[in-house]
PDB file of C-alpha atoms and ligand atoms in Angstrom:
ATOM      1  CA  MET V   1     134.570  76.466 128.155  1.00  0.00           C
ATOM      2  CA  TYR V   2     131.791  78.867 128.697  1.00  0.00           C
ATOM      3  CA  PHE V   3     129.391  76.146 130.265  1.00  0.00           C
ATOM      4  CA  GLN V   4     132.344  74.477 132.127  1.00  0.00           C
ATOM      5  CA  ASN V   5     130.940  73.933 135.716  1.00  0.00           C
ATOM      6  CA  LYS V   6     128.008  76.087 135.386  1.00  0.00           C
ATOM      7  CA  LEU V   7     125.006  75.054 137.080  1.00  0.00           C
ATOM      8  CA  VAL V   8     122.309  74.807 134.456  1.00  0.00           C
ATOM      9  CA  TRP V   9     118.516  74.214 135.429  1.00  0.00           C
ATOM     10  CA  ILE V  10     116.476  72.876 132.456  1.00  0.00           C
ATOM     11  CA  THR V  11     112.744  72.461 132.478  1.00  0.00           C
ATOM     12  CA  GLY V  12     111.031  70.116 130.165  1.00  0.00           C
ATOM     13  CA  ALA V  13     114.172  68.016 129.924  1.00  0.00           C
ATOM     14  CA  SER V  14     112.563  64.578 129.556  1.00  0.00           C
ATOM     15  CA  SER V  15     111.877  65.053 125.882  1.00  0.00           C
ATOM     16  CA  GLY V  16     112.889  66.989 122.742  1.00  0.00           C
ATOM     17  CA  ILE V  17     114.471  70.099 122.983  1.00  0.00           C
ATOM     18  CA  GLY V  18     115.147  69.951 126.705  1.00  0.00           C
ATOM     19  CA  GLU V  19     116.619  66.536 126.380  1.00  0.00           C
ATOM     20  CA  TYR V  20     119.191  67.522 123.720  1.00  0.00           C
ATOM     21  CA  LEU V  21     120.068  70.718 125.393  1.00  0.00           C
ATOM     22  CA  ALA V  22     120.819  68.472 128.299  1.00  0.00           C
ATOM     23  CA  TYR V  23     123.226  66.539 126.084  1.00  0.00           C
ATOM     24  CA  ALA V  24     124.813  69.293 124.679  1.00  0.00           C
ATOM     25  CA  LEU V  25     125.261  71.218 127.957  1.00  0.00           C
ATOM     26  CA  ASN V  26     126.819  68.176 129.880  1.00  0.00           C
ATOM     27  CA  GLU V  27     129.212  67.487 126.904  1.00  0.00           C
ATOM     28  CA  GLU V  28     130.279  71.361 127.568  1.00  0.00           C
ATOM     29  CA  GLY V  29     130.997  70.533 131.105  1.00  0.00           C
ATOM     30  CA  ALA V  30     127.914  71.862 132.770  1.00  0.00           C
ATOM     31  CA  ARG V  31     126.428  70.456 135.702  1.00  0.00           C
ATOM     32  CA  LEU V  32     122.710  70.062 135.213  1.00  0.00           C
ATOM     33  CA  VAL V  33     119.303  69.838 137.207  1.00  0.00           C
ATOM     34  CA  LEU V  34     116.662  68.302 134.868  1.00  0.00           C
ATOM     35  CA  SER V  35     112.994  68.837 135.636  1.00  0.00           C
ATOM     36  CA  SER V  36     109.922  67.772 134.191  1.00  0.00           C
ATOM     37  CA  ARG V  37     106.685  65.524 135.349  1.00  0.00           C
ATOM     38  CA  LYS V  38     107.995  62.071 134.081  1.00  0.00           C
ATOM     39  CA  THR V  39     110.704  60.802 136.520  1.00  0.00           C
ATOM     40  CA  GLU V  40     111.563  57.763 134.416  1.00  0.00           C
ATOM     41  CA  GLU V  41     112.300  59.778 131.376  1.00  0.00           C
ATOM     42  CA  LEU V  42     114.302  62.355 133.123  1.00  0.00           C
ATOM     43  CA  GLU V  43     116.289  59.455 134.555  1.00  0.00           C
ATOM     44  CA  ARG V  44     116.924  58.062 131.078  1.00  0.00           C
ATOM     45  CA  VAL V  45     118.032  61.337 129.766  1.00  0.00           C
ATOM     46  CA  ARG V  46     120.333  61.825 132.963  1.00  0.00           C
ATOM     47  CA  SER V  47     121.801  58.008 132.380  1.00  0.00           C
ATOM     48  CA  ARG V  48     122.463  59.173 128.355  1.00  0.00           C
ATOM     49  CA  CYS V  49     124.468  62.428 129.518  1.00  0.00           C
ATOM     50  CA  LYS V  50     128.177  62.003 129.145  1.00  0.00           C
ATOM     51  CA  ASN V  51     128.794  62.657 132.881  1.00  0.00           C
ATOM     52  CA  PRO V  52     125.640  61.402 134.509  1.00  0.00           C
ATOM     53  CA  ASP V  53     127.368  61.883 137.905  1.00  0.00           C
ATOM     54  CA  THR V  54     127.229  65.694 137.257  1.00  0.00           C
ATOM     55  CA  VAL V  55     123.347  65.536 136.476  1.00  0.00           C
ATOM     56  CA  CYS V  56     120.516  65.653 139.110  1.00  0.00           C
ATOM     57  CA  VAL V  57     116.770  64.901 138.385  1.00  0.00           C
ATOM     58  CA  ILE V  58     114.374  67.055 140.499  1.00  0.00           C
ATOM     59  CA  PRO V  59     110.794  66.259 139.081  1.00  0.00           C
ATOM     60  CA  LEU V  60     108.707  69.463 138.936  1.00  0.00           C
ATOM     61  CA  ASP V  61     105.365  70.143 137.519  1.00  0.00           C
ATOM     62  CA  VAL V  62     105.745  73.816 136.391  1.00  0.00           C
ATOM     63  CA  SER V  63     102.083  74.293 136.743  1.00  0.00           C
ATOM     64  CA  ASP V  64     101.873  73.153 140.258  1.00  0.00           C
ATOM     65  CA  GLN V  65     103.016  76.823 141.893  1.00  0.00           C
ATOM     66  CA  ASP V  66     103.077  75.322 145.377  1.00  0.00           C
ATOM     67  CA  ALA V  67     105.736  72.779 144.229  1.00  0.00           C
ATOM     68  CA  ILE V  68     108.139  75.583 142.925  1.00  0.00           C
ATOM     69  CA  PRO V  69     109.575  76.976 146.295  1.00  0.00           C
ATOM     70  CA  LYS V  70     110.346  73.475 147.579  1.00  0.00           C
ATOM     71  CA  ALA V  71     112.210  72.485 144.257  1.00  0.00           C
ATOM     72  CA  VAL V  72     114.067  75.822 144.269  1.00  0.00           C
ATOM     73  CA  GLU V  73     115.308  75.151 147.884  1.00  0.00           C
ATOM     74  CA  GLU V  74     116.298  71.785 146.975  1.00  0.00           C
ATOM     75  CA  VAL V  75     118.508  73.038 144.199  1.00  0.00           C
ATOM     76  CA  ILE V  76     119.979  75.800 146.032  1.00  0.00           C
ATOM     77  CA  SER V  77     120.635  73.678 149.114  1.00  0.00           C
ATOM     78  CA  SER V  78     122.278  70.903 146.877  1.00  0.00           C
ATOM     79  CA  PHE V  79     124.334  73.062 144.516  1.00  0.00           C
ATOM     80  CA  GLY V  80     124.459  76.517 146.261  1.00  0.00           C
ATOM     81  CA  ALA V  81     123.573  78.308 143.136  1.00  0.00           C
ATOM     82  CA  ILE V  82     121.778  78.303 139.814  1.00  0.00           C
ATOM     83  CA  ASP V  83     124.049  79.993 136.898  1.00  0.00           C
ATOM     84  CA  ILE V  84     121.784  79.303 134.267  1.00  0.00           C
ATOM     85  CA  LEU V  85     117.586  78.725 134.265  1.00  0.00           C
ATOM     86  CA  ILE V  86     116.321  77.275 131.096  1.00  0.00           C
ATOM     87  CA  ASN V  87     112.808  77.674 130.990  1.00  0.00           C
ATOM     88  CA  ASN V  88     111.560  75.213 128.332  1.00  0.00           C
ATOM     89  CA  ALA V  89     108.796  73.244 129.341  1.00  0.00           C
ATOM     90  CA  GLY V  90     105.565  73.584 127.285  1.00  0.00           C
ATOM     91  CA  ILE V  91     102.656  72.306 125.478  1.00  0.00           C
ATOM     92  CA  SER V  92     101.109  73.358 122.343  1.00  0.00           C
ATOM     93  CA  GLN V  93      97.761  73.274 120.766  1.00  0.00           C
ATOM     94  CA  ARG V  94      95.752  71.800 117.828  1.00  0.00           C
ATOM     95  CA  GLU V  95      92.521  73.403 117.423  1.00  0.00           C
ATOM     96  CA  LEU V  96      90.558  76.501 116.493  1.00  0.00           C
ATOM     97  CA  ALA V  97      90.179  79.191 119.089  1.00  0.00           C
ATOM     98  CA  LEU V  98      86.223  78.626 119.275  1.00  0.00           C
ATOM     99  CA  GLY V  99      86.825  74.760 119.501  1.00  0.00           C
ATOM    100  CA  THR V 100      89.255  75.214 122.498  1.00  0.00           C
ATOM    101  CA  GLN V 101      87.610  74.942 125.802  1.00  0.00           C
ATOM    102  CA  LEU V 102      88.497  77.569 128.302  1.00  0.00           C
ATOM    103  CA  SER V 103      89.999  75.128 130.673  1.00  0.00           C
ATOM    104  CA  VAL V 104      92.492  74.108 127.995  1.00  0.00           C
ATOM    105  CA  ASP V 105      93.334  77.952 127.120  1.00  0.00           C
ATOM    106  CA  ARG V 106      94.116  77.959 130.911  1.00  0.00           C
ATOM    107  CA  GLN V 107      95.962  74.741 130.998  1.00  0.00           C
ATOM    108  CA  ILE V 108      98.376  75.826 128.009  1.00  0.00           C
ATOM    109  CA  MET V 109      98.748  79.549 129.960  1.00  0.00           C
ATOM    110  CA  ASP V 110      99.366  77.780 133.153  1.00  0.00           C
ATOM    111  CA  VAL V 111     102.126  75.548 131.739  1.00  0.00           C
ATOM    112  CA  ASN V 112     103.782  77.844 129.115  1.00  0.00           C
ATOM    113  CA  TYR V 113     103.476  81.304 130.867  1.00  0.00           C
ATOM    114  CA  PHE V 114     102.524  81.086 134.653  1.00  0.00           C
ATOM    115  CA  GLY V 115     104.896  77.963 135.243  1.00  0.00           C
ATOM    116  CA  THR V 116     107.585  79.778 133.619  1.00  0.00           C
ATOM    117  CA  ILE V 117     107.339  83.095 135.249  1.00  0.00           C
ATOM    118  CA  ALA V 118     106.406  81.356 138.607  1.00  0.00           C
ATOM    119  CA  LEU V 119     109.780  79.341 138.314  1.00  0.00           C
ATOM    120  CA  THR V 120     111.930  82.571 137.132  1.00  0.00           C
ATOM    121  CA  LYS V 121     110.361  84.758 140.281  1.00  0.00           C
ATOM    122  CA  ALA V 122     111.658  82.020 142.847  1.00  0.00           C
ATOM    123  CA  VAL V 123     115.252  81.575 141.023  1.00  0.00           C
ATOM    124  CA  ALA V 124     115.967  85.270 139.905  1.00  0.00           C
ATOM    125  CA  PRO V 125     116.492  86.383 143.778  1.00  0.00           C
ATOM    126  CA  HIS V 126     119.245  84.002 144.269  1.00  0.00           C
ATOM    127  CA  MET V 127     120.802  85.276 141.049  1.00  0.00           C
ATOM    128  CA  GLN V 128     120.344  89.011 142.359  1.00  0.00           C
ATOM    129  CA  THR V 129     122.099  88.177 145.352  1.00  0.00           C
ATOM    130  CA  ARG V 130     125.297  86.839 143.675  1.00  0.00           C
ATOM    131  CA  ARG V 131     124.883  89.732 141.103  1.00  0.00           C
ATOM    132  CA  THR V 132     125.269  87.218 138.167  1.00  0.00           C
ATOM    133  CA  GLY V 133     122.902  84.712 136.185  1.00  0.00           C
ATOM    134  CA  GLN V 134     121.180  83.964 132.937  1.00  0.00           C
ATOM    135  CA  ILE V 135     117.682  83.196 132.334  1.00  0.00           C
ATOM    136  CA  VAL V 136     116.700  81.640 129.024  1.00  0.00           C
ATOM    137  CA  VAL V 137     113.158  81.117 127.667  1.00  0.00           C
ATOM    138  CA  ILE V 138     112.192  78.889 124.768  1.00  0.00           C
ATOM    139  CA  SER V 139     109.350  80.906 123.242  1.00  0.00           C
ATOM    140  CA  SER V 140     108.351  80.036 119.766  1.00  0.00           C
ATOM    141  CA  VAL V 141     107.965  81.809 116.176  1.00  0.00           C
ATOM    142  CA  MET V 142     104.403  81.724 117.499  1.00  0.00           C
ATOM    143  CA  GLY V 143     105.435  83.999 120.033  1.00  0.00           C
ATOM    144  CA  LYS V 144     106.089  86.687 116.996  1.00  0.00           C
ATOM    145  CA  PHE V 145     102.657  86.038 115.134  1.00  0.00           C
ATOM    146  CA  GLY V 146      99.453  84.433 115.419  1.00  0.00           C
ATOM    147  CA  ALA V 147      98.039  81.777 113.264  1.00  0.00           C
ATOM    148  CA  PRO V 148      94.879  79.317 113.069  1.00  0.00           C
ATOM    149  CA  TYR V 149      94.793  76.417 115.553  1.00  0.00           C
ATOM    150  CA  ARG V 150      97.438  78.054 117.535  1.00  0.00           C
ATOM    151  CA  SER V 151      95.315  80.856 119.437  1.00  0.00           C
ATOM    152  CA  ALA V 152      96.196  79.877 123.241  1.00  0.00           C
ATOM    153  CA  TYR V 153      99.514  78.473 122.266  1.00  0.00           C
ATOM    154  CA  ALA V 154     100.563  81.821 120.457  1.00  0.00           C
ATOM    155  CA  ALA V 155      99.114  83.824 123.162  1.00  0.00           C
ATOM    156  CA  SER V 156     100.924  82.028 125.936  1.00  0.00           C
ATOM    157  CA  LYS V 157     104.344  82.538 123.992  1.00  0.00           C
ATOM    158  CA  HIS V 158     103.463  86.311 123.205  1.00  0.00           C
ATOM    159  CA  ALA V 159     102.832  86.765 127.064  1.00  0.00           C
ATOM    160  CA  LEU V 160     106.508  85.493 127.585  1.00  0.00           C
ATOM    161  CA  HIS V 161     107.911  88.177 125.171  1.00  0.00           C
ATOM    162  CA  GLY V 162     106.068  91.057 127.187  1.00  0.00           C
ATOM    163  CA  PHE V 163     107.126  89.596 130.598  1.00  0.00           C
ATOM    164  CA  PHE V 164     110.698  88.785 129.493  1.00  0.00           C
ATOM    165  CA  ASP V 165     111.393  92.019 127.987  1.00  0.00           C
ATOM    166  CA  SER V 166     110.340  93.873 130.910  1.00  0.00           C
ATOM    167  CA  LEU V 167     112.364  91.761 133.149  1.00  0.00           C
ATOM    168  CA  ARG V 168     115.547  92.081 131.057  1.00  0.00           C
ATOM    169  CA  ALA V 169     115.354  95.901 131.678  1.00  0.00           C
ATOM    170  CA  GLU V 170     114.756  95.508 135.410  1.00  0.00           C
ATOM    171  CA  LEU V 171     117.435  92.658 136.160  1.00  0.00           C
ATOM    172  CA  TYR V 172     120.122  94.198 133.765  1.00  0.00           C
ATOM    173  CA  PRO V 173     121.577  96.087 136.795  1.00  0.00           C
ATOM    174  CA  ASP V 174     121.926  93.168 138.721  1.00  0.00           C
ATOM    175  CA  GLY V 175     124.116  91.627 136.110  1.00  0.00           C
ATOM    176  CA  ILE V 176     121.525  89.079 135.177  1.00  0.00           C
ATOM    177  CA  ARG V 177     121.014  88.466 131.330  1.00  0.00           C
ATOM    178  CA  VAL V 178     117.535  87.285 129.455  1.00  0.00           C
ATOM    179  CA  SER V 179     117.673  85.525 126.534  1.00  0.00           C
ATOM    180  CA  LEU V 180     114.564  84.624 124.466  1.00  0.00           C
ATOM    181  CA  ILE V 181     114.842  81.761 121.895  1.00  0.00           C
ATOM    182  CA  CYS V 182     112.124  81.458 119.241  1.00  0.00           C
ATOM    183  CA  PRO V 183     112.492  78.022 117.420  1.00  0.00           C
ATOM    184  CA  GLY V 184     110.672  77.153 114.187  1.00  0.00           C
ATOM    185  CA  TYR V 185     110.056  73.660 113.585  1.00  0.00           C
ATOM    186  CA  VAL V 186     112.253  71.206 115.734  1.00  0.00           C
ATOM    187  CA  HIS V 187     111.772  67.205 115.042  1.00  0.00           C
ATOM    188  CA  THR V 188     110.270  66.456 118.781  1.00  0.00           C
ATOM    189  CA  ASN V 189     107.159  65.078 120.225  1.00  0.00           C
ATOM    190  CA  VAL V 190     105.496  68.709 120.447  1.00  0.00           C
ATOM    191  CA  THR V 191     102.871  68.011 118.003  1.00  0.00           C
ATOM    192  CA  ILE V 192     101.972  64.467 119.671  1.00  0.00           C
ATOM    193  CA  ASN V 193     101.780  66.123 122.955  1.00  0.00           C
ATOM    194  CA  ALA V 194      99.957  69.237 121.762  1.00  0.00           C
ATOM    195  CA  LEU V 195      96.299  69.376 123.377  1.00  0.00           C
ATOM    196  CA  ARG V 196      93.152  69.123 121.270  1.00  0.00           C
ATOM    197  CA  GLY V 197      90.145  71.621 122.125  1.00  0.00           C
ATOM    198  CA  ASP V 198      88.950  69.117 124.785  1.00  0.00           C
ATOM    199  CA  GLY V 199      92.440  68.822 126.418  1.00  0.00           C
ATOM    200  CA  SER V 200      93.060  65.218 124.779  1.00  0.00           C
ATOM    201  CA  PRO V 201      96.594  64.895 123.305  1.00  0.00           C
ATOM    202  CA  ASN V 202      96.865  65.292 119.552  1.00  0.00           C
ATOM    203  CA  SER V 203      98.721  62.263 119.166  1.00  0.00           C
ATOM    204  CA  VAL V 204      99.902  63.011 115.787  1.00  0.00           C
ATOM    205  CA  MET V 205     103.403  63.840 114.577  1.00  0.00           C
ATOM    206  CA  ALA V 206     103.339  66.505 111.974  1.00  0.00           C
ATOM    207  CA  GLU V 207     105.197  66.571 108.694  1.00  0.00           C
ATOM    208  CA  SER V 208     106.062  69.997 109.314  1.00  0.00           C
ATOM    209  CA  THR V 209     107.650  69.008 112.882  1.00  0.00           C
ATOM    210  CA  LYS V 210     109.501  66.160 110.962  1.00  0.00           C
ATOM    211  CA  GLY V 211     110.922  68.321 108.577  1.00  0.00           C
ATOM    212  CA  GLY V 212     112.365  70.788 111.105  1.00  0.00           C
ATOM    213  CA  PHE V 213     115.833  70.951 112.617  1.00  0.00           C
ATOM    214  CA  PRO V 214     116.987  67.526 114.160  1.00  0.00           C
ATOM    215  CA  PRO V 215     116.874  68.488 118.078  1.00  0.00           C
ATOM    216  CA  ASP V 216     120.672  68.102 118.463  1.00  0.00           C
ATOM    217  CA  VAL V 217     121.243  70.391 115.773  1.00  0.00           C
ATOM    218  CA  PHE V 218     118.861  72.730 117.272  1.00  0.00           C
ATOM    219  CA  ALA V 219     120.568  72.459 120.945  1.00  0.00           C
ATOM    220  CA  LYS V 220     124.005  73.372 119.264  1.00  0.00           C
ATOM    221  CA  LYS V 221     122.524  76.553 117.907  1.00  0.00           C
ATOM    222  CA  ALA V 222     120.700  77.409 120.951  1.00  0.00           C
ATOM    223  CA  LEU V 223     123.853  77.090 123.041  1.00  0.00           C
ATOM    224  CA  ARG V 224     125.459  79.855 120.773  1.00  0.00           C
ATOM    225  CA  VAL V 225     122.726  82.195 121.507  1.00  0.00           C
ATOM    226  CA  ILE V 226     123.018  81.571 125.317  1.00  0.00           C
ATOM    227  CA  LYS V 227     126.709  81.988 125.114  1.00  0.00           C
ATOM    228  CA  LYS V 228     126.440  85.172 123.442  1.00  0.00           C
ATOM    229  CA  HIS V 229     123.717  86.614 125.887  1.00  0.00           C
ATOM    230  CA  LYS V 230     121.490  87.111 122.979  1.00  0.00           C
ATOM    231  CA  ARG V 231     118.217  89.198 123.811  1.00  0.00           C
ATOM    232  CA  GLU V 232     116.376  87.324 121.400  1.00  0.00           C
ATOM    233  CA  ALA V 233     117.047  84.786 118.535  1.00  0.00           C
ATOM    234  CA  ILE V 234     114.869  83.001 116.021  1.00  0.00           C
ATOM    235  CA  ILE V 235     116.384  79.644 115.165  1.00  0.00           C
ATOM    236  CA  ALA V 236     114.270  78.173 112.383  1.00  0.00           C
ATOM    237  CA  LYS V 237     114.269  77.418 108.539  1.00  0.00           C
ATOM    238  CA  LYS V 238     111.940  78.959 106.106  1.00  0.00           C
ATOM    239  CA  GLU V 239     109.193  79.561 108.620  1.00  0.00           C
ATOM    240  CA  GLY V 240     111.434  82.081 110.311  1.00  0.00           C
ATOM    241  CA  LEU V 241     110.516  84.309 107.109  1.00  0.00           C
ATOM    242  CA  ALA V 242     107.120  84.786 108.594  1.00  0.00           C
ATOM    243  CA  VAL V 243     108.402  86.525 111.629  1.00  0.00           C
ATOM    244  CA  LEU V 244     110.018  89.193 109.270  1.00  0.00           C
ATOM    245  CA  ILE V 245     106.901  89.394 106.952  1.00  0.00           C
ATOM    246  CA  ASN V 246     104.801  89.736 109.812  1.00  0.00           C
ATOM    247  CA  ARG V 247     107.202  92.563 111.468  1.00  0.00           C
ATOM    248  CA  PHE V 248     107.630  94.732 108.121  1.00  0.00           C
ATOM    249  CA  ALA V 249     104.519  94.085 106.118  1.00  0.00           C
ATOM    250  CA  PRO V 250     101.866  93.000 108.528  1.00  0.00           C
ATOM    251  CA  ALA V 251      98.720  93.322 106.127  1.00  0.00           C
ATOM    252  CA  ILE V 252     100.278  90.883 103.753  1.00  0.00           C
ATOM    253  CA  PHE V 253     100.927  88.520 106.653  1.00  0.00           C
ATOM    254  CA  ALA V 254      97.484  88.763 107.756  1.00  0.00           C
ATOM    255  CA  ARG V 255      96.439  87.626 104.236  1.00  0.00           C
ATOM    256  CA  ILE V 256      98.871  84.731 104.227  1.00  0.00           C
ATOM    257  CA  ALA V 257      97.809  83.687 107.808  1.00  0.00           C
ATOM    258  CA  ARG V 258      94.281  83.161 106.730  1.00  0.00           C
ATOM    259  CA  ASN V 259      95.497  80.244 104.322  1.00  0.00           C
ATOM    260  CA  LEU V 260      98.044  78.683 106.565  1.00  0.00           C
ATOM    261  CA  LYS V 261      97.318  75.043 106.933  1.00  0.00           C
ATOM    262  CA  LEU V 262      98.730  74.254 110.634  1.00  0.00           C
ATOM    263  CA  LYS V 263      96.401  71.709 111.876  1.00  0.00           C
TER     264      LYS V 263
HETATM  265  N1  LIG U 301     109.482  71.294 118.732  1.00  0.00           N
HETATM  266  C1  LIG U 301     109.056  72.735 118.003  1.00  0.00           C
HETATM  267  O1  LIG U 301     108.761  72.713 116.582  1.00  0.00           O
HETATM  268  C2  LIG U 301     108.749  73.903 119.015  1.00  0.00           C
HETATM  269  C3  LIG U 301     108.758  74.877 118.070  1.00  0.00           C
HETATM  270  C4  LIG U 301     108.750  75.979 118.773  1.00  0.00           C
HETATM  271  C5  LIG U 301     108.830  76.001 120.234  1.00  0.00           C
HETATM  272  N2  LIG U 301     108.830  74.900 120.878  1.00  0.00           N
HETATM  273  C6  LIG U 301     108.885  74.877 122.134  1.00  0.00           C
HETATM  274  O2  LIG U 301     110.117  74.146 122.545  1.00  0.00           O
HETATM  275  C7  LIG U 301     109.740  73.869 124.078  1.00  0.00           C
HETATM  276  C8  LIG U 301     109.952  72.103 124.131  1.00  0.00           C
HETATM  277  O3  LIG U 301     109.097  71.530 123.183  1.00  0.00           O
HETATM  278  P1  LIG U 301     109.647  70.272 122.561  1.00  0.00           P
HETATM  279  O4  LIG U 301     109.540  70.670 121.094  1.00  0.00           O
HETATM  280  O5  LIG U 301     110.906  69.704 123.134  1.00  0.00           O
HETATM  281  O6  LIG U 301     108.389  69.418 123.007  1.00  0.00           O
HETATM  282  P2  LIG U 301     108.097  67.996 123.727  1.00  0.00           P
HETATM  283  O7  LIG U 301     108.907  66.624 123.172  1.00  0.00           O
HETATM  284  O8  LIG U 301     106.684  67.564 123.944  1.00  0.00           O
HETATM  285  O9  LIG U 301     108.734  68.302 125.117  1.00  0.00           O
HETATM  286  C9  LIG U 301     108.162  68.922 126.071  1.00  0.00           C
HETATM  287  C10 LIG U 301     108.793  68.783 127.545  1.00  0.00           C
HETATM  288  O10 LIG U 301     107.769  69.770 128.194  1.00  0.00           O
HETATM  289  C11 LIG U 301     107.569  68.997 129.483  1.00  0.00           C
HETATM  290  N3  LIG U 301     106.491  69.587 130.156  1.00  0.00           N
HETATM  291  C12 LIG U 301     105.157  69.377 129.639  1.00  0.00           C
HETATM  292  N4  LIG U 301     104.198  70.063 130.606  1.00  0.00           N
HETATM  293  C13 LIG U 301     105.030  70.291 131.857  1.00  0.00           C
HETATM  294  C14 LIG U 301     104.475  70.607 133.057  1.00  0.00           C
HETATM  295  N5  LIG U 301     103.569  71.123 133.259  1.00  0.00           N
HETATM  296  N6  LIG U 301     105.852  70.955 134.069  1.00  0.00           N
HETATM  297  C15 LIG U 301     107.079  70.497 133.339  1.00  0.00           C
HETATM  298  N7  LIG U 301     107.139  70.069 132.275  1.00  0.00           N
HETATM  299  C16 LIG U 301     106.431  69.929 131.422  1.00  0.00           C
HETATM  300  C17 LIG U 301     107.666  67.817 129.230  1.00  0.00           C
HETATM  301  O11 LIG U 301     108.030  66.748 130.037  1.00  0.00           O
HETATM  302  P3  LIG U 301     106.942  65.843 130.975  1.00  0.00           P
HETATM  303  O12 LIG U 301     105.935  65.264 130.003  1.00  0.00           O
HETATM  304  O13 LIG U 301     107.698  64.803 131.561  1.00  0.00           O
HETATM  305  O14 LIG U 301     106.503  66.887 131.946  1.00  0.00           O
HETATM  306  C18 LIG U 301     108.741  67.635 127.830  1.00  0.00           C
HETATM  307  O15 LIG U 301     110.010  67.410 128.510  1.00  0.00           O
HETATM  308  C19 LIG U 301     108.200  74.070 124.210  1.00  0.00           C
HETATM  309  O16 LIG U 301     108.438  75.434 125.228  1.00  0.00           O
HETATM  310  C20 LIG U 301     107.676  74.366 123.053  1.00  0.00           C
HETATM  311  O17 LIG U 301     106.554  75.151 122.930  1.00  0.00           O
HETATM  312  C21 LIG U 301     109.080  73.601 120.172  1.00  0.00           C
END
């Protein structure tokens, strides 16, 4: 019953994790706002939800900071309040640091970090007024360590932890709770949509991603984390061990990282 009638805004809802969070949340009675850049894909997701009448599509490119205030106004004027914001939109990377053009580093930061914090800064004051709300961020295990071919991606996800750990403390007295969820491999299009060093799409489905959690299974686990207001959660198979090794034996992890084949 936790999600019954709650208004949940999901970014990156046209595909993968965001898409399956939408199905799972709508199944549990949540009303949804689905956002991303591809309107047709969002409509496809809406039509596949259990109760499409309770689902609204609002296209939004989170890296377009001028578009954010208008989108927030539209959600507030249509629904009155946002109970849960799920910042899920993101893009990954498949290139060595020195082979990645600076414009691509910026693009990844613009979507994964600045897009996420810009939307959060626009939504959180509405939650403050009501003295309730939840902000959820889909980070990554790459938010907890760095590895070859992921420099910009890992940097963007690490930045989210710094920002949202701070914000969690600041918004606690207002009754707002912040959860950072760090997925390991989830079988989505993330590696196909990942950027190469010149900004072109990787267009390859990685075997590791194929072997990850199916997105519906991941979504159910994520809903449990959100319900419990967990501060941070790793949802991963054995790749989650890397987070523990990096935390408790960083010198050993540094040696392992050199040999990781993540291309
Ligand atoms: N799958 C994994 O193994 C994995 C592991 C760790 C973390 N994650 C994280 O999980 C999140 C979701 O990724 P996914 O695996 O579901 O990959 P995905 O299938 O590629 O989905 C990415 C979503 O982000 C949206 N998006 C991309 N750029 C956007 C922008 N500028 N503005 C708004 N939306 C944008 C895409 O929609 P449009 O193209 O329609 O804009 C799409 O809905 C990401 O933050 C990713 O870093 C995934």
